[in-house]
Coordinates of C-alpha atoms and ligand atoms in Angstrom, one line a residue:
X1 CA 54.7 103.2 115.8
X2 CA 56.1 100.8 113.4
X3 CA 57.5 98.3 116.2
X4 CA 55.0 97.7 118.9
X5 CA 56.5 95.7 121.5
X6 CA 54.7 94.4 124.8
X7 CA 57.0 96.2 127.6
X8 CA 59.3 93.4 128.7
X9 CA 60.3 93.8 124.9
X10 CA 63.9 94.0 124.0
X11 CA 66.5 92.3 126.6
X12 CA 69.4 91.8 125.1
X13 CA 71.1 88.2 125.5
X14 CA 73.3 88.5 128.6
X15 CA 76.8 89.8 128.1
X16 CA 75.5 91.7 125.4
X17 CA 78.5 93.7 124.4
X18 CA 77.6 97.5 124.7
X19 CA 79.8 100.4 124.0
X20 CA 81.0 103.2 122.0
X21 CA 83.5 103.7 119.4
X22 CA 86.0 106.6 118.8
X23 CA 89.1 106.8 116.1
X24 CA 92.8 108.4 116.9
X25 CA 92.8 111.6 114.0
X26 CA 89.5 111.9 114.8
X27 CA 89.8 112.7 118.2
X28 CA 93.5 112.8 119.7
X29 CA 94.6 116.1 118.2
X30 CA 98.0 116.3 119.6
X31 CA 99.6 115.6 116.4
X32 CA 103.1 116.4 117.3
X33 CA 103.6 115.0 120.3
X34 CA 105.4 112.1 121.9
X35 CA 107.3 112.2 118.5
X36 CA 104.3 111.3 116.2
X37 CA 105.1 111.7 112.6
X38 CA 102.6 113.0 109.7
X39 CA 99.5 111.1 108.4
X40 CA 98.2 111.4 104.9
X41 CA 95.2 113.3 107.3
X42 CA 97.6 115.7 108.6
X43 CA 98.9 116.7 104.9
X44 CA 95.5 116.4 103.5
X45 CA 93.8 118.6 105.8
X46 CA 95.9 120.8 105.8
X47 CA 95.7 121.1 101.7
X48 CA 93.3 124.0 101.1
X49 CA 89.7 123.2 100.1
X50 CA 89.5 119.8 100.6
X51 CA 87.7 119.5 104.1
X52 CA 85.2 122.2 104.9
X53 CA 86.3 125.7 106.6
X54 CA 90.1 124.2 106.8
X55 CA 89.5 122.0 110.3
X56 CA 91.8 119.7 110.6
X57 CA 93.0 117.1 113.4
X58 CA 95.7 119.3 115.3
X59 CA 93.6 120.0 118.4
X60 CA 90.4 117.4 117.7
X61 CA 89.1 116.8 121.4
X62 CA 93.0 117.0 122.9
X63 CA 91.8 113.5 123.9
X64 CA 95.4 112.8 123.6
X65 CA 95.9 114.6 126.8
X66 CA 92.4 114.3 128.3
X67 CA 92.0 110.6 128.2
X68 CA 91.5 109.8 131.3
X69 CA 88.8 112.6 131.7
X70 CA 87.1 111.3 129.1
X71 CA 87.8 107.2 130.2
X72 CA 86.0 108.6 133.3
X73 CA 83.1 109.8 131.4
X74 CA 82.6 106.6 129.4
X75 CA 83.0 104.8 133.0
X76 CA 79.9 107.0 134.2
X77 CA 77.8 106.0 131.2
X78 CA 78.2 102.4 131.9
X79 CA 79.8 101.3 128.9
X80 CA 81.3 97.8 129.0
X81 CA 83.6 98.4 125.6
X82 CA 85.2 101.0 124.3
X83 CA 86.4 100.7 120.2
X84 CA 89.4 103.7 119.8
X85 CA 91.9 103.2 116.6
X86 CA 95.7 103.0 117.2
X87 CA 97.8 105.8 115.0
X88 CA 100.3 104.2 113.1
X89 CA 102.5 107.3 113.0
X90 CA 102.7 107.5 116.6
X91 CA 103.9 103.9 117.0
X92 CA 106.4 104.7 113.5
X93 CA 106.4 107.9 112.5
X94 CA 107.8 106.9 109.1
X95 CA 106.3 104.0 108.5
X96 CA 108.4 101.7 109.3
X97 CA 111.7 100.7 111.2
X98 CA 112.0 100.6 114.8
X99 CA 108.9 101.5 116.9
X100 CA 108.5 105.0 118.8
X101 CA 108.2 103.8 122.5
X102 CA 107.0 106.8 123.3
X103 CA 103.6 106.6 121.3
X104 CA 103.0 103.3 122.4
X105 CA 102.9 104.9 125.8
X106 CA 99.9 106.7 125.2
X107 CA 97.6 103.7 124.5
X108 CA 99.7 101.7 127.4
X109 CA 98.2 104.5 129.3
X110 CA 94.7 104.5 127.9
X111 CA 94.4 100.5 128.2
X112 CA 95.4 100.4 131.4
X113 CA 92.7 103.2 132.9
X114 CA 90.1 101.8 130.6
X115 CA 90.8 98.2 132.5
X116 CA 90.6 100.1 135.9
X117 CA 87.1 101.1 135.0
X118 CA 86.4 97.9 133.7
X119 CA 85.8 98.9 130.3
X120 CA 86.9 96.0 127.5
X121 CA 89.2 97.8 125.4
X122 CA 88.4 97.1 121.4
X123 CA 91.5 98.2 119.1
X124 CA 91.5 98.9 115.2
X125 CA 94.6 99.2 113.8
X126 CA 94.2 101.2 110.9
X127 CA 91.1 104.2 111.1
X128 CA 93.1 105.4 107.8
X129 CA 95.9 107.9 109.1
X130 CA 98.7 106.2 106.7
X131 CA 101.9 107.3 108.1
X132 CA 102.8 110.2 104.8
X133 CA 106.4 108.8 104.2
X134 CA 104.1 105.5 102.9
X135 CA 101.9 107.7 100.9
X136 CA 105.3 108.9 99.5
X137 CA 106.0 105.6 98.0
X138 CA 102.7 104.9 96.7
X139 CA 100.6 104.4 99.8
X140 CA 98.3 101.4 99.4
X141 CA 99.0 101.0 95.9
X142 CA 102.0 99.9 96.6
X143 CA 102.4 96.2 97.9
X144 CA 104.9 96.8 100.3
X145 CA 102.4 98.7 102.2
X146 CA 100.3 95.5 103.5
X147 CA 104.0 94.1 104.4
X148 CA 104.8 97.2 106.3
X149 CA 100.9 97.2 108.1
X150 CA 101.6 93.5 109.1
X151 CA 105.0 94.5 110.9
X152 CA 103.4 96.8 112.8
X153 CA 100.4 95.1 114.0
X154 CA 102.6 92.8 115.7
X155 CA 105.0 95.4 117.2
X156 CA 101.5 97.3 118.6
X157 CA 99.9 93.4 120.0
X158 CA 103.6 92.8 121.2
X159 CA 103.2 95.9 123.8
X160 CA 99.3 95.5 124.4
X161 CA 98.4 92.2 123.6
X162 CA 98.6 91.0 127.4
X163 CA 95.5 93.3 127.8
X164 CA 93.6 94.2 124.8
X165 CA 91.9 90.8 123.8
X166 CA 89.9 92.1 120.8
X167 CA 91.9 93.3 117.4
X168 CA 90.4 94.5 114.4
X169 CA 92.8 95.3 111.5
X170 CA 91.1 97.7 109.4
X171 CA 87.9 100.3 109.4
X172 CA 86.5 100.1 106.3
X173 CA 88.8 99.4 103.9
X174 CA 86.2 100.1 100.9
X175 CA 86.3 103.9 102.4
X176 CA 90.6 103.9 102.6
X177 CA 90.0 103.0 99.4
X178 CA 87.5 104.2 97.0
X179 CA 87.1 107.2 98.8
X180 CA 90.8 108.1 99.1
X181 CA 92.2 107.1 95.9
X182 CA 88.7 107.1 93.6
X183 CA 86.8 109.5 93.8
X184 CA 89.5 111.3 96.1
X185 CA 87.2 112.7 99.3
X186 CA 89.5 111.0 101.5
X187 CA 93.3 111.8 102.0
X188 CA 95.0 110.9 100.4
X189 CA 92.2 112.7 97.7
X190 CA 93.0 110.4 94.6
X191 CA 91.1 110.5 91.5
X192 CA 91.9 106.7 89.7
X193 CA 89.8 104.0 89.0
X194 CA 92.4 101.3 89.2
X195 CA 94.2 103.2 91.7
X196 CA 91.0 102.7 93.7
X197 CA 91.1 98.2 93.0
X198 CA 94.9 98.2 93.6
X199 CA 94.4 100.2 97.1
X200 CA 91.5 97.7 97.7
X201 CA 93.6 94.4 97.0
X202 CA 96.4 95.7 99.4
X203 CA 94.1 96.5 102.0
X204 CA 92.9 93.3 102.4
X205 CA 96.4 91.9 101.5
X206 CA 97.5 93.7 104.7
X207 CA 94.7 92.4 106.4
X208 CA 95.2 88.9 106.1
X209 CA 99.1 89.0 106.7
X210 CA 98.1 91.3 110.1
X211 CA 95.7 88.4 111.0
X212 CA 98.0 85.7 110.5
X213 CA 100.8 87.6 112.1
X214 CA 98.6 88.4 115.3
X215 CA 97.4 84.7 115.6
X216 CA 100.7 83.1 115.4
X217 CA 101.9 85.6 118.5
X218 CA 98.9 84.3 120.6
X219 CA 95.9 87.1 119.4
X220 CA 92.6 86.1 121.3
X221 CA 89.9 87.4 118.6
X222 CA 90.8 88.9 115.5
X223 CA 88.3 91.2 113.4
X224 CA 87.8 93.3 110.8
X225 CA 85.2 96.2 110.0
X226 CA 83.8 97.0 107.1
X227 CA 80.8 99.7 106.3
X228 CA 78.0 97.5 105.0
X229 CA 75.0 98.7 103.3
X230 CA 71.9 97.0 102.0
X231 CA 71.7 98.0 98.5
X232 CA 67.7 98.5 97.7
X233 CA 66.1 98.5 94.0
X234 CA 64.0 97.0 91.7
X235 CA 66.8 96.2 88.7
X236 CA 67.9 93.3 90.0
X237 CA 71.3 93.3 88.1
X238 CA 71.8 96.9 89.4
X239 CA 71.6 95.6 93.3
X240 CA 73.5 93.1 92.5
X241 CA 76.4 95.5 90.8
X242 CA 76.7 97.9 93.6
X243 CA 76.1 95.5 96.3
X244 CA 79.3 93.6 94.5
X245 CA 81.2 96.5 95.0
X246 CA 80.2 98.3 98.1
X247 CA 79.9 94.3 100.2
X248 CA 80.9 91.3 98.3
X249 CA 84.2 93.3 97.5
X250 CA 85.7 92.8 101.0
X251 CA 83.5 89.9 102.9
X252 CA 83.9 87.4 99.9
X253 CA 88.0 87.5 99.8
X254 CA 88.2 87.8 103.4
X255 CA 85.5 85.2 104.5
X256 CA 85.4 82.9 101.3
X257 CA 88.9 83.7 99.6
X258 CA 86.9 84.5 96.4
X259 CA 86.2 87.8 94.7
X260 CA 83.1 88.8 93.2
X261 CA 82.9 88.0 89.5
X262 CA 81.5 91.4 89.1
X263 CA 84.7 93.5 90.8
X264 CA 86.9 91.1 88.7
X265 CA 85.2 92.2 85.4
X266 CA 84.9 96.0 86.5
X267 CA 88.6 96.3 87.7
X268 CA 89.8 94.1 84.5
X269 CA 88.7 97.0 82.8
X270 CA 90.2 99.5 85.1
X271 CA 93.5 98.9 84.9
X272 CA 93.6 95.3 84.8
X273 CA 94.4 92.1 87.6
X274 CA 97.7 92.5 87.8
X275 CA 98.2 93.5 90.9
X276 CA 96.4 90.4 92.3
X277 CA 99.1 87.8 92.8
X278 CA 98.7 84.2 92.5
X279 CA 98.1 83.0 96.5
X280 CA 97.0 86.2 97.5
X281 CA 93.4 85.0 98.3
X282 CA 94.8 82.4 100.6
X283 CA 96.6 84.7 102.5
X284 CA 93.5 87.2 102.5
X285 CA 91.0 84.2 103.8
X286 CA 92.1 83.6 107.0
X287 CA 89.8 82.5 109.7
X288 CA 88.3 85.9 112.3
X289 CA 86.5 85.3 115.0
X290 CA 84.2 88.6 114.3
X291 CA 82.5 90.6 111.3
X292 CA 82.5 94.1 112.4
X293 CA 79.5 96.0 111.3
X294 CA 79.1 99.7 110.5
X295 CA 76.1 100.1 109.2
X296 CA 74.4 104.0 108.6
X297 CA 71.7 103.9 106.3
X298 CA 70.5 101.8 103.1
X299 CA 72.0 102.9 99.1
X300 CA 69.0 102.6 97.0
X301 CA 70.1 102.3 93.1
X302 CA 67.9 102.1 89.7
X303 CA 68.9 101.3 85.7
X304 CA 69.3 104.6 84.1
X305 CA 70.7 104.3 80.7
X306 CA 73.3 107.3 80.3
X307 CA 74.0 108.0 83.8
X308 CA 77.4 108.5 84.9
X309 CA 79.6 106.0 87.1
X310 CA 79.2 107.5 90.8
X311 CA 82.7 108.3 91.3
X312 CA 83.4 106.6 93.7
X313 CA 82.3 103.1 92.5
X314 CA 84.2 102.5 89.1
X315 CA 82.0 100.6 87.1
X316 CA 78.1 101.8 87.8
X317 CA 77.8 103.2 84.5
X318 CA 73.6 103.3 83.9
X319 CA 73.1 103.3 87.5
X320 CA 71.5 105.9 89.4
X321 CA 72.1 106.4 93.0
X322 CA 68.6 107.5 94.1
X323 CA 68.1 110.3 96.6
X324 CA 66.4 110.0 99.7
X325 CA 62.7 110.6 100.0
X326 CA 62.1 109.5 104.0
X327 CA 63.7 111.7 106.8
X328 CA 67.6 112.0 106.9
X329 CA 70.0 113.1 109.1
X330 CA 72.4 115.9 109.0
X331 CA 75.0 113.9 106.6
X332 CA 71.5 114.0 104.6
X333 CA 71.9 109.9 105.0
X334 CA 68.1 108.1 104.9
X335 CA 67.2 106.9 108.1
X336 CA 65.8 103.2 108.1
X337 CA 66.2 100.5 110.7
X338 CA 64.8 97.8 108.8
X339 CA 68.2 98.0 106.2
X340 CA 70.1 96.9 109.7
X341 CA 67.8 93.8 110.3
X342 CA 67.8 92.5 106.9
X343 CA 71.3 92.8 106.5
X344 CA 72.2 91.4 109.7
X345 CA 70.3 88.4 108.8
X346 CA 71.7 88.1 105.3
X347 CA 75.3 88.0 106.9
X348 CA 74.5 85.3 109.4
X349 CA 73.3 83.3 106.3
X350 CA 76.1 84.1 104.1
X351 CA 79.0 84.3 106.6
X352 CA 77.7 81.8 108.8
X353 CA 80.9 80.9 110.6
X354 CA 81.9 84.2 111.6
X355 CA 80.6 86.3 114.4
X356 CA 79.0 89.6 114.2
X357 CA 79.7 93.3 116.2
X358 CA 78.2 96.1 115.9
X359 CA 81.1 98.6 115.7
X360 CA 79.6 101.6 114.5
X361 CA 76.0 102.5 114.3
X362 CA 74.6 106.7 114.8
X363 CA 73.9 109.7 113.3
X364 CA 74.7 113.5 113.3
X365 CA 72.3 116.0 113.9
X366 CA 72.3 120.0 114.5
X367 CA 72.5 119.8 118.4
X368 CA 72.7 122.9 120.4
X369 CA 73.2 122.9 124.4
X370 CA 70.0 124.5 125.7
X371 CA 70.0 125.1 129.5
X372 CA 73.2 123.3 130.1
X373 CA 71.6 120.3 128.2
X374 CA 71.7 119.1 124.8
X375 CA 68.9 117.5 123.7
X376 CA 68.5 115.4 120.7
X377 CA 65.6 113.5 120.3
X378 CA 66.6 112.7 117.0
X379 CA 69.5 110.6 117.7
X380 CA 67.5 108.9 120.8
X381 CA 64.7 108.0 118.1
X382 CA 67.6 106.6 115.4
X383 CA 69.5 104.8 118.2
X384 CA 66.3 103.4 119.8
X385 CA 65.4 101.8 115.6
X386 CA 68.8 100.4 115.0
X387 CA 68.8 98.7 118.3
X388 CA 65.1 97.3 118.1
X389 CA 66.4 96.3 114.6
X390 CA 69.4 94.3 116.1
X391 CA 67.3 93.3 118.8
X392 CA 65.2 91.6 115.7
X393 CA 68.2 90.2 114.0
X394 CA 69.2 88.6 117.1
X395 CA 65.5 87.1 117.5
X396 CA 65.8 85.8 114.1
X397 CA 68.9 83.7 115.3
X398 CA 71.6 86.0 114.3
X399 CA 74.6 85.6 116.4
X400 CA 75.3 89.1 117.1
X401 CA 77.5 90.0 120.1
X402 CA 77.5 93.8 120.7
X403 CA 76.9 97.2 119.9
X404 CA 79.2 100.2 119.6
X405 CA 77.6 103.9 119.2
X406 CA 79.3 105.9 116.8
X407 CA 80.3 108.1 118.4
X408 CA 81.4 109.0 122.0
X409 CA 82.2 112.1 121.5
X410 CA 81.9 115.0 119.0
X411 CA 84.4 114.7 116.8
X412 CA 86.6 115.9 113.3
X413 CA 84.3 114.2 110.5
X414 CA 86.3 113.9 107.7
X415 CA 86.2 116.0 104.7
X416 CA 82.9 117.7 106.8
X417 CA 85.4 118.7 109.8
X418 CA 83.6 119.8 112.8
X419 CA 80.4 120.6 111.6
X420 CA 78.4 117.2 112.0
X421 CA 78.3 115.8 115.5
X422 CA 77.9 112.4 115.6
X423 CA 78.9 112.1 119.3
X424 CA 76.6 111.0 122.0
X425 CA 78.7 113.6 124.3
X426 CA 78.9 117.0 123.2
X427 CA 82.1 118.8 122.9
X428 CA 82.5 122.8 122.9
X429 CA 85.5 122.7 120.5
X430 CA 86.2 125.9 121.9
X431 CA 87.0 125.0 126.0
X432 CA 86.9 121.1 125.3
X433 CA 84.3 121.2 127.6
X434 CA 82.4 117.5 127.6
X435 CA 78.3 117.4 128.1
X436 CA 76.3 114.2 128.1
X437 CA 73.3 114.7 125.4
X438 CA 70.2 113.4 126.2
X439 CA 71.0 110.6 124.1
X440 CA 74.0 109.0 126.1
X441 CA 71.9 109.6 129.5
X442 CA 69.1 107.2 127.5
X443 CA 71.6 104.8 126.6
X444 CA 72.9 104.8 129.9
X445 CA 69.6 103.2 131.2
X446 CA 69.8 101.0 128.0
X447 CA 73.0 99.4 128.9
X448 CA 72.0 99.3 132.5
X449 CA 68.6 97.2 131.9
X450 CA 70.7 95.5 129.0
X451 CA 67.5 96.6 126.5
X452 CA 65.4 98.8 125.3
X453 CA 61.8 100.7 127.5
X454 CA 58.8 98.9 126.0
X455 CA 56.0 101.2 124.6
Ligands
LIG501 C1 82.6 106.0 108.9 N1 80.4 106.8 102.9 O1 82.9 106.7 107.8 C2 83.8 106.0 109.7 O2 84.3 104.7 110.2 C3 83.9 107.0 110.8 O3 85.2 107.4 111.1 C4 83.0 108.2 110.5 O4 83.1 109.2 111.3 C5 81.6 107.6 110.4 O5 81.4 106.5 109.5 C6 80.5 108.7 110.1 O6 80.7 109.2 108.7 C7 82.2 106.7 106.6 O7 80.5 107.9 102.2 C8 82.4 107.8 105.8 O8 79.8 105.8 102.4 C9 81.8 107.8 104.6 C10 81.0 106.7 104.1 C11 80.8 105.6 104.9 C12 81.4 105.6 106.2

């Protein structure tokens, strides 16, 4: 095996943060209830063709109403955290205005069972289900938008903020973005360039004002999440290109106040700075207390005059994004640990100051339930990687604080809908019936021995 351990290998440092992770349209279903208004999700999934076999959100899990079922079940597993996303057109169904006390009920309710259970509850405020009436006016092209995220980040921490200690503002803003108004996967399913830099400088416009907001009414620890990938390659320039736009993009404004000179020069040429105002870096570098990392799998890119720009990174003209040739998962995603461990370690020596979480980390593969069981030896064997990886990282001196599985459950994956099953709970989408896989009975003992089984 590539990491032979002696058996008392892999404790985690005590307190080790372990847990899952979830988001609201991926899961609640329930979208018309308690007065919830529409989400660019809703009207995008429901547009034909553009997620697979027309699944949408409506039903999801019905977590909405089975929360406490499924609290129970993360209770059970042992988890210490739980990361679920807050939907914004629940708490404003237009966007803005006064808030809809009737959503904010629902994660009133969820908060307080997950406390009960003694599970530390880990909110993101924005899992990318834009109220529509904002997409209406631009979404987050338009500036207003960060103005209207900030506003109600408060009103959600003014209702919560006596229990949930942890707040992250966004998930992955380089996926709102890039993927929603670039190469238009995403809803709002955009197809501009400079649509995709404008949406990117908002997001993180809207981040910073949220953190400042959320400090000044007494937040604990602030956050924010962004999918990181080590970029691999021998063209030096190439890495470096990609890894501007993919990384550098979002951790140098937020954790340096600087963008890359590389995005500047790309979205200069697709459609200009403009939208960048003067003092808008100061606002965007404010100080978090954590870095949350989702990491899934390497991008490895070569120099290939006359290729294409991937759409969705404006910009990588003459760069070829390189198939996989190791094993892969059902997204068809490269599975390698080792991309975790270096780029853990480059974060703790390029962001020194800031912490790091784990907030997403798994993998979807074809399970089936076989004997009332489901087992996926698959998943056990990429979990049990990523986590010696982290367990490296952390060896290495990296100050990493916790892990969150993605995901708990089955769940709607995007543009792919039901079909990939990232959950280590299965869910028949058919009775909502809820099975442990093999996988969350393993990392059940892994929580409970704080660390992984030697060899
Ligand atoms: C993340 N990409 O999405 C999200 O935070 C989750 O909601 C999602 O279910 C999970 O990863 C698995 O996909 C991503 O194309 C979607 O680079 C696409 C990409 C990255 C992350």
């Amino acid at each position: 095996d590539r990491f032979p351990f002696p058996d008392d290998f892999g404790r985690f440092p005590d307190g080790f943060i372990w847990g899952a992770a979830t988001a609201s349209y991926q899961i609640e279903g329930a979208v018309t209830a308690g007065g919830r208004g529409a989400s660019i999700w809703d009207t995008f999934s429901h547009t034909p063709e553009k997620v697979a076999d027309g699944h949408t959100g409506d039903v999801a899990c019905d977590h909405y109403h089975r929360y406490a079922e499924d609290v129970r079940l993360m209770a059970d597993l042992g988890l210490k955290a739980y990361r679920f996303s807050i939907a914004w057109p629940r708490i404003q169904p237009t966007g803005a205005g006064p808030v809809n006390p009737d959503g904010l009920d629902f994660y009133d309710r969820l908060v307080d069972e997950l406390l009960d259970q003694g599970i530390a509850p880990y909110a993101t405020l924005y899992h990318w289900d834009l109220p529509q009436p904002l997409e209406d006016l631009g979404g987050w092209t338009n500036r207003d938008t960060a103005f209207r995220f900030a506003d109600y980040a408060l009103a959600v921490h003014d209702r919560l903020g006596d229990r949930v200690r942890t707040w992250t503002t966004l998930n992955e803003p380089w996926v709102s973005a890039f993927l929603g108004y670039c190469s238009g996967v995403h809803a709002p399913g955009r197809h501009s360039p400079a649509e995709g830099f404008r949406a990117a400088h908002h997001l993180l416009l809207g981040h910073g004002l949220a953190v400042s907001a959320l400090r000044s009414a007494g937040a604990a620890e602030l956050a924010l999440t962004l999918n990181l990938g080590t970029v691999l390659g021998k063209d030096e320039e190439a890495v470096a290109r990609v890894d501007a736009l993919l990384n550098r993009q979002f951790l140098d404004p937020a954790l340096r106040g600087r963008y890359p000179a590389e995005v500047l020069e790309i979205a200069a040429r697709h459609g200009g700075l403009e939208h960048i105002g003067d003092g808008d870096l100061a606002v965007i570098h404010q100080p978090i207390e954590l870095l949350g990392v989702n990491y899934y799998c390497p991008t490895t890119v070569s120099r290939s005059p006359g290729e294409p720009a991937n759409p969705a990174y404006p910009g990588t003209e003459d760069i070829r994004f390189e198939p996989p040739t190791g094993p892969v998962t059902a997204m068809g995603w490269p599975i390698e640990p080792a991309g975790l461990e270096s780029l853990l370690v480059r974060l703790s020596r390029d962001y020194p100051e800031v912490g790091l979480l784990i907030t997403e980390n798994g993998a979807a593969f074809d399970d089936e339930v076989r004997d009332d069981r489901v087992p996926d030896p698959d998943r056990i064997h990429y979990l049990d990687g990523h986590l010696r990886a982290a367990h490296a990282a952390i060896t290495a001196g990296v100050d990493l604080r916790g892990y969150l599985v993605w995901s708990l459950l089955d769940n709607f994956e995007w543009a792919y809908g039901y079909h990939k099953r990232f959950g280590i709970v299965y869910v028949d989408f058919t009775t909502q019936r809820r099975l442990p896989k093999d996988s969350a009975l393993w990392y059940r003992e892994v929580i409970k021995r704080n660390g992984l089984q030697g060899e």
